[in-house]
Short mmCIF file of C-alpha atoms (C1' of nucleotides) in Angstrom, two decimals:
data_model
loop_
_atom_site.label_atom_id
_atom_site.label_comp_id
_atom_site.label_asym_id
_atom_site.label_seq_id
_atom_site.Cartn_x
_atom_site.Cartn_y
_atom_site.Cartn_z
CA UNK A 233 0.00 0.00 0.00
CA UNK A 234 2.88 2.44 0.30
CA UNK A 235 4.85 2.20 -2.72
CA UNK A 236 2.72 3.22 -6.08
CA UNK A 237 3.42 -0.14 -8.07
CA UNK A 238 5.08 0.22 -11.59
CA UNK A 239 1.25 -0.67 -13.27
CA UNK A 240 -0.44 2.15 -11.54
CA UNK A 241 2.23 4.57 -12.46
CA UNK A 242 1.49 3.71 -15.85
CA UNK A 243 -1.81 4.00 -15.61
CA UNK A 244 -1.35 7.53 -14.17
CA UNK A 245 0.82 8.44 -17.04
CA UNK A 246 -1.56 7.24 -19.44
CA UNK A 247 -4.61 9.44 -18.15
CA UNK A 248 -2.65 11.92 -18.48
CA UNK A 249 -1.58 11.45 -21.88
CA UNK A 250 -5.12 10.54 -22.73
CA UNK A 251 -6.44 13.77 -21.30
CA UNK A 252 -4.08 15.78 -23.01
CA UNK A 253 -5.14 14.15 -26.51
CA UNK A 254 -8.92 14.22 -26.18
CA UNK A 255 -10.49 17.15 -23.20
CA UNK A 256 -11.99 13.73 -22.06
CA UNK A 257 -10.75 11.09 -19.44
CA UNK A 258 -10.98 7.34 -20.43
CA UNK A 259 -12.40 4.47 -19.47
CA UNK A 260 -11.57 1.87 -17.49
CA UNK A 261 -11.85 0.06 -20.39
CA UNK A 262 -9.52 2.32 -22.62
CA UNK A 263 -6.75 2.02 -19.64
CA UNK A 264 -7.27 -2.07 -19.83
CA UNK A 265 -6.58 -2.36 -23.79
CA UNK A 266 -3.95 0.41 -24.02
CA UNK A 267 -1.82 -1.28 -21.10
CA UNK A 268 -2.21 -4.52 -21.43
CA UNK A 269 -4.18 -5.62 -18.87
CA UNK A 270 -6.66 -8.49 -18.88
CA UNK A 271 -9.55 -7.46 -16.81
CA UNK A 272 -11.18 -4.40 -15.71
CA UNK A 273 -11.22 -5.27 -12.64
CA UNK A 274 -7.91 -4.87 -12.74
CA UNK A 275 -8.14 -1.47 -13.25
CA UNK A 276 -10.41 -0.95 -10.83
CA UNK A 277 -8.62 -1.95 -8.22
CA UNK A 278 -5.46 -0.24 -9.25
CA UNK A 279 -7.54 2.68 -9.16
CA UNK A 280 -8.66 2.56 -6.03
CA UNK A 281 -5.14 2.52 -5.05
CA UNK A 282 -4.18 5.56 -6.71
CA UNK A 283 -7.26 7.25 -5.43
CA UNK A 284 -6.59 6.20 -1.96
CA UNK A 285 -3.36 7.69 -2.34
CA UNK A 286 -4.98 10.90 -3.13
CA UNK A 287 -3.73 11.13 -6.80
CA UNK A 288 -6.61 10.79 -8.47
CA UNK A 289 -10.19 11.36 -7.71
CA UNK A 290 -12.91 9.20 -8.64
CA UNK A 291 -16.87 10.29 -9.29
CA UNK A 292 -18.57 6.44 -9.00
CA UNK A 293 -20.98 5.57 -11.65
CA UNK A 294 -20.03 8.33 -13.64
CA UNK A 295 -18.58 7.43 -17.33
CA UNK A 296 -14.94 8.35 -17.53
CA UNK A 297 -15.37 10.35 -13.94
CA UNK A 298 -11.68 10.14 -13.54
CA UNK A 299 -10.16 13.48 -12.56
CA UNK A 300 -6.43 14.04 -12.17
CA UNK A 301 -5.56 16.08 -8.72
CA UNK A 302 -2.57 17.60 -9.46
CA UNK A 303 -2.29 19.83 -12.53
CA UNK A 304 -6.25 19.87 -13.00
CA UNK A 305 -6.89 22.58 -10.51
CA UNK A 306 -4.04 24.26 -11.29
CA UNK A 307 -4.27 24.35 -15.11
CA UNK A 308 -7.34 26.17 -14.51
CA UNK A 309 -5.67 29.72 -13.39
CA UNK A 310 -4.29 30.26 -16.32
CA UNK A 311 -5.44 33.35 -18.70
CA UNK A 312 -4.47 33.08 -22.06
CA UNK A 313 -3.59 36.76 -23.49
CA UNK A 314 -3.42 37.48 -27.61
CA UNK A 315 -0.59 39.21 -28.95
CA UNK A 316 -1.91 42.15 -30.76
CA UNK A 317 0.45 43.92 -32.38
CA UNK A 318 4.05 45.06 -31.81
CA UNK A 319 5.27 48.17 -29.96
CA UNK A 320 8.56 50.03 -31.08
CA UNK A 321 9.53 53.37 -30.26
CA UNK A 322 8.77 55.73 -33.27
CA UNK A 323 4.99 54.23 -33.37
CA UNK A 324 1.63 54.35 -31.76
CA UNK A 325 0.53 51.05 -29.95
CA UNK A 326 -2.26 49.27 -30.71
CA UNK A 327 -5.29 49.06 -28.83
CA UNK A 328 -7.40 46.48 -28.76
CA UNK A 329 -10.44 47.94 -30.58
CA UNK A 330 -8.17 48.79 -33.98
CA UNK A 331 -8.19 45.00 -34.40
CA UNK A 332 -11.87 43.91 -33.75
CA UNK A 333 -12.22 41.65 -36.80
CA UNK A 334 -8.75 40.17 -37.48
CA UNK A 335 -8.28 37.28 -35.49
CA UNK A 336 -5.34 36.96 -33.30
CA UNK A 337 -2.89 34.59 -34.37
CA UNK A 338 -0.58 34.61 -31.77
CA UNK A 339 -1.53 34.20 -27.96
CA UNK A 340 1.05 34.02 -24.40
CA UNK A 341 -0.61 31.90 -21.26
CA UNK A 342 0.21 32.61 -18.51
CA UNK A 343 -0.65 31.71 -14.89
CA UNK A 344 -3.28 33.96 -13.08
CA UNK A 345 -0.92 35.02 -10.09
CA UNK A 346 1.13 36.64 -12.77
CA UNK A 347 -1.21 38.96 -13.97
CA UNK A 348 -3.77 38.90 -11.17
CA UNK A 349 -7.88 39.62 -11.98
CA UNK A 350 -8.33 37.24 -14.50
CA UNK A 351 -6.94 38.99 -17.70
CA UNK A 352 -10.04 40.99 -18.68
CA UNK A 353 -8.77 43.76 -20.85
CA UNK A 354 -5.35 42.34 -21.02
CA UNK A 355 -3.76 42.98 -24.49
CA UNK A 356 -0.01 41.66 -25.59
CA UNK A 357 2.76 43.23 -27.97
CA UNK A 358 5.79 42.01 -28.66
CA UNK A 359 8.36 44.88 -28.54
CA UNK A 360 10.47 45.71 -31.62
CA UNK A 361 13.84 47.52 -31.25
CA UNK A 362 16.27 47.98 -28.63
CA UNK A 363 14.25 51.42 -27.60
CA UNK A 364 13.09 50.57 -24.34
CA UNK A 365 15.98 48.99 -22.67
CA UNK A 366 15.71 51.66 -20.28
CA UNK A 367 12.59 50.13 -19.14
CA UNK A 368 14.76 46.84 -19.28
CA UNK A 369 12.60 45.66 -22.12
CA UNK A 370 14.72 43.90 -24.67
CA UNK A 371 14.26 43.40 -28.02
CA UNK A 372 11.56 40.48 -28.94
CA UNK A 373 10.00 40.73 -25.41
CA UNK A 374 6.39 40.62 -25.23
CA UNK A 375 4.75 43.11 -23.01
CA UNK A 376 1.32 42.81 -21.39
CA UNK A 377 -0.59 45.62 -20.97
CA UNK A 378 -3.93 46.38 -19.17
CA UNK A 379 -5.90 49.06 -21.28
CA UNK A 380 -6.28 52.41 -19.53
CA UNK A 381 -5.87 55.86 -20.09
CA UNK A 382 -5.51 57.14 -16.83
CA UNK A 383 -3.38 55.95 -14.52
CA UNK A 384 -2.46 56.55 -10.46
CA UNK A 385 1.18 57.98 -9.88
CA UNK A 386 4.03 55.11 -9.31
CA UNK A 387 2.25 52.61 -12.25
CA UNK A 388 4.63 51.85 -14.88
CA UNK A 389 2.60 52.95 -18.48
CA UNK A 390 2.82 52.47 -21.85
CA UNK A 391 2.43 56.35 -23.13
CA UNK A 392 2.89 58.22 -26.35
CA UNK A 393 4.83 61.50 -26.18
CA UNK A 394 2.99 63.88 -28.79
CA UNK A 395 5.13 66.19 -29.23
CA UNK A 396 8.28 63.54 -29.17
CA UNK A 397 5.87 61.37 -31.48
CA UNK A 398 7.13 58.44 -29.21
CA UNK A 399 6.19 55.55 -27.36
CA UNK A 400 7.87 54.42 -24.54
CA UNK A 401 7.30 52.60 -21.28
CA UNK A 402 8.45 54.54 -17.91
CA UNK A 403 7.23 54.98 -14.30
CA UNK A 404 4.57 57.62 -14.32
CA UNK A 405 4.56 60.64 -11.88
CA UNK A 406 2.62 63.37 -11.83
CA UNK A 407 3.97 66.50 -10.32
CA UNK A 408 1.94 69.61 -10.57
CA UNK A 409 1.60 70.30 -14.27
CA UNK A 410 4.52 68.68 -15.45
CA UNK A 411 4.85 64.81 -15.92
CA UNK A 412 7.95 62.99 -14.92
CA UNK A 413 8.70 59.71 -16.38
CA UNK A 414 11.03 57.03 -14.60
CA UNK A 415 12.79 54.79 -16.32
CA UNK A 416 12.96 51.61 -14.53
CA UNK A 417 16.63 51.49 -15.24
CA UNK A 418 18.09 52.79 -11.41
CA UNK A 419 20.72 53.79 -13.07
CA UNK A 420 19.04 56.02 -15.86
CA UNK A 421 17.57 59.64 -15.28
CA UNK A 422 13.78 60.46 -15.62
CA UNK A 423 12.25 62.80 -18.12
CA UNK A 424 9.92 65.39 -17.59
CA UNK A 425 7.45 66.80 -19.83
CA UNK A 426 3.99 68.69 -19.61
CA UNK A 427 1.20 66.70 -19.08
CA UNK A 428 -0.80 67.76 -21.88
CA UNK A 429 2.31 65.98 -23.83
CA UNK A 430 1.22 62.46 -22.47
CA UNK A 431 -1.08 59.85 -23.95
CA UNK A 432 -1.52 57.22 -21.59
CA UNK A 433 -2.47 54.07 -23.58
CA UNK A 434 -2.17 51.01 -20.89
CA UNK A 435 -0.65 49.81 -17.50
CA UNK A 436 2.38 47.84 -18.01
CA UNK A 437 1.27 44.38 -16.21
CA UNK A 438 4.09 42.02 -16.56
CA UNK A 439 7.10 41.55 -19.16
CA UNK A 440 8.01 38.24 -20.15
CA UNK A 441 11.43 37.29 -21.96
CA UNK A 442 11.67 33.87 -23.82
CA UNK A 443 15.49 33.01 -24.59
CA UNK A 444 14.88 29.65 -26.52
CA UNK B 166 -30.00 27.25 -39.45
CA UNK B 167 -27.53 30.87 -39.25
CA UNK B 168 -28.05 32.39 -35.93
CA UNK B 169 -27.16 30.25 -32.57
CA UNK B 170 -30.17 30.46 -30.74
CA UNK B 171 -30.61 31.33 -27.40
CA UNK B 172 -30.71 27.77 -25.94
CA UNK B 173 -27.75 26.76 -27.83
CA UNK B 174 -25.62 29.31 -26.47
CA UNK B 175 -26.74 28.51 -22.91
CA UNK B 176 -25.35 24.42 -24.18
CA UNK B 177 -22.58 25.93 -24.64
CA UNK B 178 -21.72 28.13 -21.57
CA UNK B 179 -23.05 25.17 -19.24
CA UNK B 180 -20.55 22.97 -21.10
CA UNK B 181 -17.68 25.38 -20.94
CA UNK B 182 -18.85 25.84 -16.86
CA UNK B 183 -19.08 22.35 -16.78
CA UNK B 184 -16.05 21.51 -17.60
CA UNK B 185 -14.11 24.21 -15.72
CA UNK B 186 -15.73 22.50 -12.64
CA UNK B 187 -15.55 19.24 -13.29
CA UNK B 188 -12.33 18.01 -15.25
CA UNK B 189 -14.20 15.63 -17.51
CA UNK B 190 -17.55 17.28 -20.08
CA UNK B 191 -21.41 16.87 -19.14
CA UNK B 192 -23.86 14.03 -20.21
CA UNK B 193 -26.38 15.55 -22.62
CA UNK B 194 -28.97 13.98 -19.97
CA UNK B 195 -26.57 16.63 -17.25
CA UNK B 196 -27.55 19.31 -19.87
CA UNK B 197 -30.66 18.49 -20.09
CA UNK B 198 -31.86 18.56 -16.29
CA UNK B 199 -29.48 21.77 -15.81
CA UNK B 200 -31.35 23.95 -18.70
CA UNK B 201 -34.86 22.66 -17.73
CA UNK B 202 -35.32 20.58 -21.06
CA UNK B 203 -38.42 18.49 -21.40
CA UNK B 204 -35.76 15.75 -23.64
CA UNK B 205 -32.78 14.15 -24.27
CA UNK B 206 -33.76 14.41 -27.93
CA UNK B 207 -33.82 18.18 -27.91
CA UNK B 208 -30.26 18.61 -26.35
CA UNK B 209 -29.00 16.09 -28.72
CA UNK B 210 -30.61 18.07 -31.52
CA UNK B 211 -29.10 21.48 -30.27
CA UNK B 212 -25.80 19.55 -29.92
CA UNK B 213 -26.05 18.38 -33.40
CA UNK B 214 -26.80 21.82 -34.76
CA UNK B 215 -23.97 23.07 -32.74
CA UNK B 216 -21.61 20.52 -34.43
CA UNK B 217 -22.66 21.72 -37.53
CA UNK B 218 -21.08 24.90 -36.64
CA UNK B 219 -18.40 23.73 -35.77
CA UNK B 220 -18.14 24.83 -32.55
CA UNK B 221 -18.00 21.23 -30.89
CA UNK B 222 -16.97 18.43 -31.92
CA UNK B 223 -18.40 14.88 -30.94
CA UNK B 224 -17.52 11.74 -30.57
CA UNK B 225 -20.62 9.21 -31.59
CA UNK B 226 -21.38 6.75 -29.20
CA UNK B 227 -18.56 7.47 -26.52
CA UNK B 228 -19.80 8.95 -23.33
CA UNK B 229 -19.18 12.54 -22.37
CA UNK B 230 -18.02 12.92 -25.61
CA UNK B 231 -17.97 16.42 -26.35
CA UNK B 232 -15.33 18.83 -26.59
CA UNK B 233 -14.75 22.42 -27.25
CA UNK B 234 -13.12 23.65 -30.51
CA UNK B 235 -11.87 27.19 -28.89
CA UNK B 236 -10.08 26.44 -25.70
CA UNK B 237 -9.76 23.18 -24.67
CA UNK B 238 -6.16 22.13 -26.75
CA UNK B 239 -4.63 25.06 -26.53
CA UNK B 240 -5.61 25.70 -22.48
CA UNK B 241 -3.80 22.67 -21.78
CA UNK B 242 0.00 22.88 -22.64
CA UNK B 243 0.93 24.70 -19.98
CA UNK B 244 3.71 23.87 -17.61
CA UNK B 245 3.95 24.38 -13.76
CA UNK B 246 7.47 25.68 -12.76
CA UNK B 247 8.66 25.83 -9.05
CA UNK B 248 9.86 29.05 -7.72
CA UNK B 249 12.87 27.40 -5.48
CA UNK B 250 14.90 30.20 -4.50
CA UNK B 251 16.59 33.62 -4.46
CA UNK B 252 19.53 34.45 -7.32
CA UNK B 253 21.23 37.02 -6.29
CA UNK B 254 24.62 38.77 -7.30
CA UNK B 255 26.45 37.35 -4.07
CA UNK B 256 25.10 34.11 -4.07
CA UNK B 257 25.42 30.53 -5.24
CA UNK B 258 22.53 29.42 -7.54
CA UNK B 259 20.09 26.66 -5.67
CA UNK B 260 19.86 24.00 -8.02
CA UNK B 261 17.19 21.97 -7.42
CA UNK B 262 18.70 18.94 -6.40
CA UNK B 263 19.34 21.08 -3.09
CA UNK B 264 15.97 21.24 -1.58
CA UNK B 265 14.77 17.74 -2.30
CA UNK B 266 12.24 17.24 0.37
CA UNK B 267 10.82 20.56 1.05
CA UNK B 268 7.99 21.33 -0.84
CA UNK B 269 7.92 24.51 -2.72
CA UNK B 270 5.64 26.98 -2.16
CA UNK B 271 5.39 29.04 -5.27
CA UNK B 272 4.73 28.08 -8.74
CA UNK B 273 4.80 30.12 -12.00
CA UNK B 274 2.86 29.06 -14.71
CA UNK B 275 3.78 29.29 -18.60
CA UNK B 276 2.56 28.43 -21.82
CA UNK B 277 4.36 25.74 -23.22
CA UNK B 278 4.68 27.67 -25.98
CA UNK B 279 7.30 30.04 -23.94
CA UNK B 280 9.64 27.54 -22.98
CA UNK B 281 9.31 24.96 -25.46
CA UNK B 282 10.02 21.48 -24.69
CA UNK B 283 7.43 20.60 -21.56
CA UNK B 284 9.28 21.95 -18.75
CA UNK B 285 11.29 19.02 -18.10
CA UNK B 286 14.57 19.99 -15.64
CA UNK B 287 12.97 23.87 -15.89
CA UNK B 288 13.42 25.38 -11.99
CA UNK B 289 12.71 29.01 -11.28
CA UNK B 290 14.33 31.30 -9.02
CA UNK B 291 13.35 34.84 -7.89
CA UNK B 292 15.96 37.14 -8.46
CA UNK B 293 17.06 39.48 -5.75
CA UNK B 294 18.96 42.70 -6.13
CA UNK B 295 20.11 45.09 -8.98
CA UNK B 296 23.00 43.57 -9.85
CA UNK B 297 21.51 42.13 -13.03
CA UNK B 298 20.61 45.46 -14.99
CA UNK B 299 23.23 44.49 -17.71
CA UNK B 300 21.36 41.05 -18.19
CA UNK B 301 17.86 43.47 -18.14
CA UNK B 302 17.10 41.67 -15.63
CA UNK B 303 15.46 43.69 -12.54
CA UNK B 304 14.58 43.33 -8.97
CA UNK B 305 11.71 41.01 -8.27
CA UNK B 306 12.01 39.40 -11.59
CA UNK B 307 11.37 35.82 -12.45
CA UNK B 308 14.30 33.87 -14.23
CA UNK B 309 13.22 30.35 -15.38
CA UNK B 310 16.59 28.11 -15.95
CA UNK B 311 17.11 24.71 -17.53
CA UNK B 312 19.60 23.26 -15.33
CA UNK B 313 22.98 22.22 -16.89
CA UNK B 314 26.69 21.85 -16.32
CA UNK B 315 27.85 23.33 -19.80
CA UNK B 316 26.44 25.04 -22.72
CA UNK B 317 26.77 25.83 -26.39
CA UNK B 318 28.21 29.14 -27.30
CA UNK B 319 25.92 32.16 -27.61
CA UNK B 320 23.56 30.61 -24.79
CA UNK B 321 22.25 33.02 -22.19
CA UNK B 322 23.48 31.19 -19.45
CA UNK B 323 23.32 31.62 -15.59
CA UNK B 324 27.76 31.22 -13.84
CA UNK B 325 29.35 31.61 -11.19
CA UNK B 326 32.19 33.07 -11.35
CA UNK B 327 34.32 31.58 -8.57
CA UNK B 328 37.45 34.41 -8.02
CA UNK B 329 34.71 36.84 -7.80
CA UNK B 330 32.29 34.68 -5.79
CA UNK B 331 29.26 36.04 -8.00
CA UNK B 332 26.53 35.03 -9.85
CA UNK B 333 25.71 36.48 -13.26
CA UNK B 334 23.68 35.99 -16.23
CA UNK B 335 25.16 36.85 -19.52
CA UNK B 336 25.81 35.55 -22.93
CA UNK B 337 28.60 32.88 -23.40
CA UNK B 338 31.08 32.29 -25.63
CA UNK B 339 34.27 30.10 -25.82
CA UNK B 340 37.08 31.72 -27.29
CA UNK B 341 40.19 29.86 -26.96
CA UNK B 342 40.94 29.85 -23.24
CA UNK B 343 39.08 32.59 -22.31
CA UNK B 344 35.44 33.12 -21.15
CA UNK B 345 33.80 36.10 -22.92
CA UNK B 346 30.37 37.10 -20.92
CA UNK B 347 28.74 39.28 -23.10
CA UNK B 348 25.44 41.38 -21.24
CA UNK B 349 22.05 40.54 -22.55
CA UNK B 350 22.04 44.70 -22.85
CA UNK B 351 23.42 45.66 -25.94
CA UNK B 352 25.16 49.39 -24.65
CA UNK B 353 27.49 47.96 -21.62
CA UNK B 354 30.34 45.85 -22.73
CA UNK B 355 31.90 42.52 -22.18
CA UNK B 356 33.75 41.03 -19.52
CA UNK B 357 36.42 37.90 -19.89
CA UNK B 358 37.57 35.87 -17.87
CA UNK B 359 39.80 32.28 -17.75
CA UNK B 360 37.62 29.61 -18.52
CA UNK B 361 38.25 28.00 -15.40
CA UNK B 362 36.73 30.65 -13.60
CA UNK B 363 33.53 30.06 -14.81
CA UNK B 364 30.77 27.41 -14.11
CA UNK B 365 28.05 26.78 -15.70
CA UNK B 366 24.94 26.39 -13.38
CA UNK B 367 21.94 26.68 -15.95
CA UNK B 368 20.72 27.89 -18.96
CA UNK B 369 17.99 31.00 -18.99
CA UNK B 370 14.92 30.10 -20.53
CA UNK B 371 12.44 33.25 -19.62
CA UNK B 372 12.39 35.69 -17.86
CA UNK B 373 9.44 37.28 -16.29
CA UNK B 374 8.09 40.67 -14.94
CA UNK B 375 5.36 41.28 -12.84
CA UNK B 376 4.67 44.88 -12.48
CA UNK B 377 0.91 44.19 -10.21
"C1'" DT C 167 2.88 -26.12 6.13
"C1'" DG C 168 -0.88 -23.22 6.59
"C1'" DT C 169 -2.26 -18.35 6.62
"C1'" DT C 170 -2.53 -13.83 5.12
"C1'" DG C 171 -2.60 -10.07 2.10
"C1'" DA C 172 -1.20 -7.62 -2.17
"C1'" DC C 173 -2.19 -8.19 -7.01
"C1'" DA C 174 -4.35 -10.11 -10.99
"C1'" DC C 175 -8.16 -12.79 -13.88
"C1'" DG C 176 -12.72 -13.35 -16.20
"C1'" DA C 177 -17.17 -13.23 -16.39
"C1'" DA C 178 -21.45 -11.70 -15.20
"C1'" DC C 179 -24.38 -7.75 -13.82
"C1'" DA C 180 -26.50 -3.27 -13.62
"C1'" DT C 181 -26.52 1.20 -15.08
"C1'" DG C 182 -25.06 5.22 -17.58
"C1'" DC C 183 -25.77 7.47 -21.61
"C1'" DG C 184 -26.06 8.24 -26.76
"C1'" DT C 185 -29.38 7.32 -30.43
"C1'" DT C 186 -33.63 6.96 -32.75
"C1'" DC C 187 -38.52 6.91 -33.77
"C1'" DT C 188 -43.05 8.84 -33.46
"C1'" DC C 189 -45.77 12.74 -32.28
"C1'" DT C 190 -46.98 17.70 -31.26
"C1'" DC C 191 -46.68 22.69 -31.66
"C1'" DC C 192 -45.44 26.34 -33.85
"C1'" DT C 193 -44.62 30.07 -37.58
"C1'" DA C 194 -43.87 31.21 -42.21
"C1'" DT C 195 -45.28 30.84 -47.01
"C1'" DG C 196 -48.46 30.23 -50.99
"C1'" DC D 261 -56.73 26.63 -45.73
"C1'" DA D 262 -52.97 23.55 -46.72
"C1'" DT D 263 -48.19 22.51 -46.37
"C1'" DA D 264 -43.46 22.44 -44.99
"C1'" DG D 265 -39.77 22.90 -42.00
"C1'" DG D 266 -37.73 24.34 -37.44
"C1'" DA D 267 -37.93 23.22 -32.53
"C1'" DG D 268 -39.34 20.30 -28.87
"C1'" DA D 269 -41.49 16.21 -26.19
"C1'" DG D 270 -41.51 11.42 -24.60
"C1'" DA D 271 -40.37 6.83 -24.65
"C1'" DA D 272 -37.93 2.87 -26.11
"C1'" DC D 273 -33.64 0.71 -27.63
"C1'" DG D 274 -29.01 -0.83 -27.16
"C1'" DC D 275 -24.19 -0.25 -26.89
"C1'" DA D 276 -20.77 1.73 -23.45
"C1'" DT D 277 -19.00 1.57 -19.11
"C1'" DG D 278 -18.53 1.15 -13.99
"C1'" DT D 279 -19.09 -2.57 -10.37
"C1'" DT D 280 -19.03 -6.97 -8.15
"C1'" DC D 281 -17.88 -11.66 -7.23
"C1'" DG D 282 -15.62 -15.97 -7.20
"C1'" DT D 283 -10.77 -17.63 -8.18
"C1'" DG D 284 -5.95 -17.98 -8.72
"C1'" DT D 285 -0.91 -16.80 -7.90
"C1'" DC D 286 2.90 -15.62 -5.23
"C1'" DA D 287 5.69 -13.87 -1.60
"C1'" DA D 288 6.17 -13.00 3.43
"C1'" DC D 289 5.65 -15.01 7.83
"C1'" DA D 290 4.77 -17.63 12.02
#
DNA sequence: TGTTGACACGAACATGCGTTCTCTCCTATG
DNA sequence: CATAGGAGAGAACGCATGTTCGTGTCAACA
């Protein structure tokens, strides 16, 4: 009873595999003829093993009511955002809305403690040019951004500098009528600039590099 | 035959809140009951029209066997990283050998698509400190690392340098007896160092932000 | 050597669950 | 008014699938 026997590790594998090729569990009976095994009984009883052991859970009488515990719950916070567009310094991002009809080819998941309430008006870009490595935004990262056009002092913001005809992405302070802009480089200097200057376009939510 | 009626949409949500609840899909006798339908015919009917569509698929004669065309394959590649430490300038990188028994706490959560091959030997550590601005790498970030002893030249890779007693992440090349660590951030320059100096701890994979 | 318990067989058995057939009830169309 | 087709009801049918039961094997053990 203590050690998880070669045959129900297999089994476990298999659901797994199973689940990940068709949104549906199996049956007892699809476990039996992919393994090997002579009787469903079998299977049964290995199952009640692995449930015992808390691995799996099992909904009796229910067709295929096998449910994995681990990944399961977890796979569930995860919020799947589309890549939009690109952002790069000399042009204006894109919003959401300029791309109602074109569907998104390109999406990033990512899990819900990354980007916190559940990614409603979360957009993605993937960031072109070396422009904002001030911001320590590389080249190729994809940015995701929360659509706003306000936002409260200290947020980091996407924003586009009129008169500079500029986008960049910078710590956002508002200090009387001027604007100062922090790069999240410590060891660069802000900017300032009027207000009136600044287009906020979205809240910088979270960066995320892939180095395949 | 064009428009989804009302009732089919509702199918369709219960399914999708089915699901989200419940790890494997509904009966269409578990739709029925839930929408108040007189029949099983009706629901299959519905289902049938919704098929048509395209927005289901079904298998014939297998139980609870319906399944989503929009979410469903593409929710479920997604790989569950442990957070297992700090990295910081002064310190040696936990590898995750180190902590074998103790559970970890904190996960991150990634598209497959973001780190490629499914997370096998991928550990995460939470970096700590500035010291990795040339790397664009900031405090609080996320690093996700493959874990290996060498590495192919050009690789982003995280060392530790052992005259200096540091850890760094930085580009890596071989060039004759010497160790050229090139920063990830394309304005500061090089260091080198004697290849026997440096050792290899992982490779970086991601990296991710999480401005909340 | 006999007992016990984990593990495995096969074959019924009893439902779960998809499918199908026959009938209504509409609303639109002519 | 007659007809046709979409949408739904109700019941029966039958394969799909979980469950149970009687046996058999093999190692550990007293």
């Amino acid at each position: 009873m203590k050690t998880v026997s070669r045959r129900q590790q297999a089994i476990l594998q298999f659901i797994e595999r199973f689940l990940d090729e068709n949104d549906y569990p199996p049956t007892i009976r699809d476990i039996q003829s992919e393994l090997g095994i002579s009787s469903t009984s079998v299977v049964d009883y290995n199952l009640k093993a692995l449930e015992a052991r808390g691995l799996i859970r099992r909904n009796s009488k229910i067709s295929r009511g096998i449910e994995l515990m681990n990944r399961g719950s977890t796979r569930r916070n995860v919020v799947t955002i589309p890549v939009i567009g690109q952002i790069a310094a000399g042009q204006p991002i894109p919003v959401p809305g300029d791309l109602e009809g074109s569907d998104v080819t390109e999406t990033v998941e990512l899990g819900s403690d990354l980007v916190r309430n559940s990614g409603q008006g979360l957009f993605a870009l993937r960031v072109k040019g070396h422009s904002m490595v001030d911001a320590l935004i590389n080249d190729g990262d994809v940015v995701i951004l929360k659509q706003q056009e306000t936002c409260e002092n200290g947020e980091t913001v996407a924003v586009w500098l009129k008169d500079q005809r500029e986008t960049t992405l910078k710590r956002f302070y508002l200090e009387g009528d001027q604007v100062r802009l922090q790069p999240a480089n410590v060891t660069m200097d802000p900017i300032f600039t009027p207000a009136e200057n600044v287009e906020v376009q979205g809240r910088l939510v979270t960066v995320v590099r892939s180095d395949l």
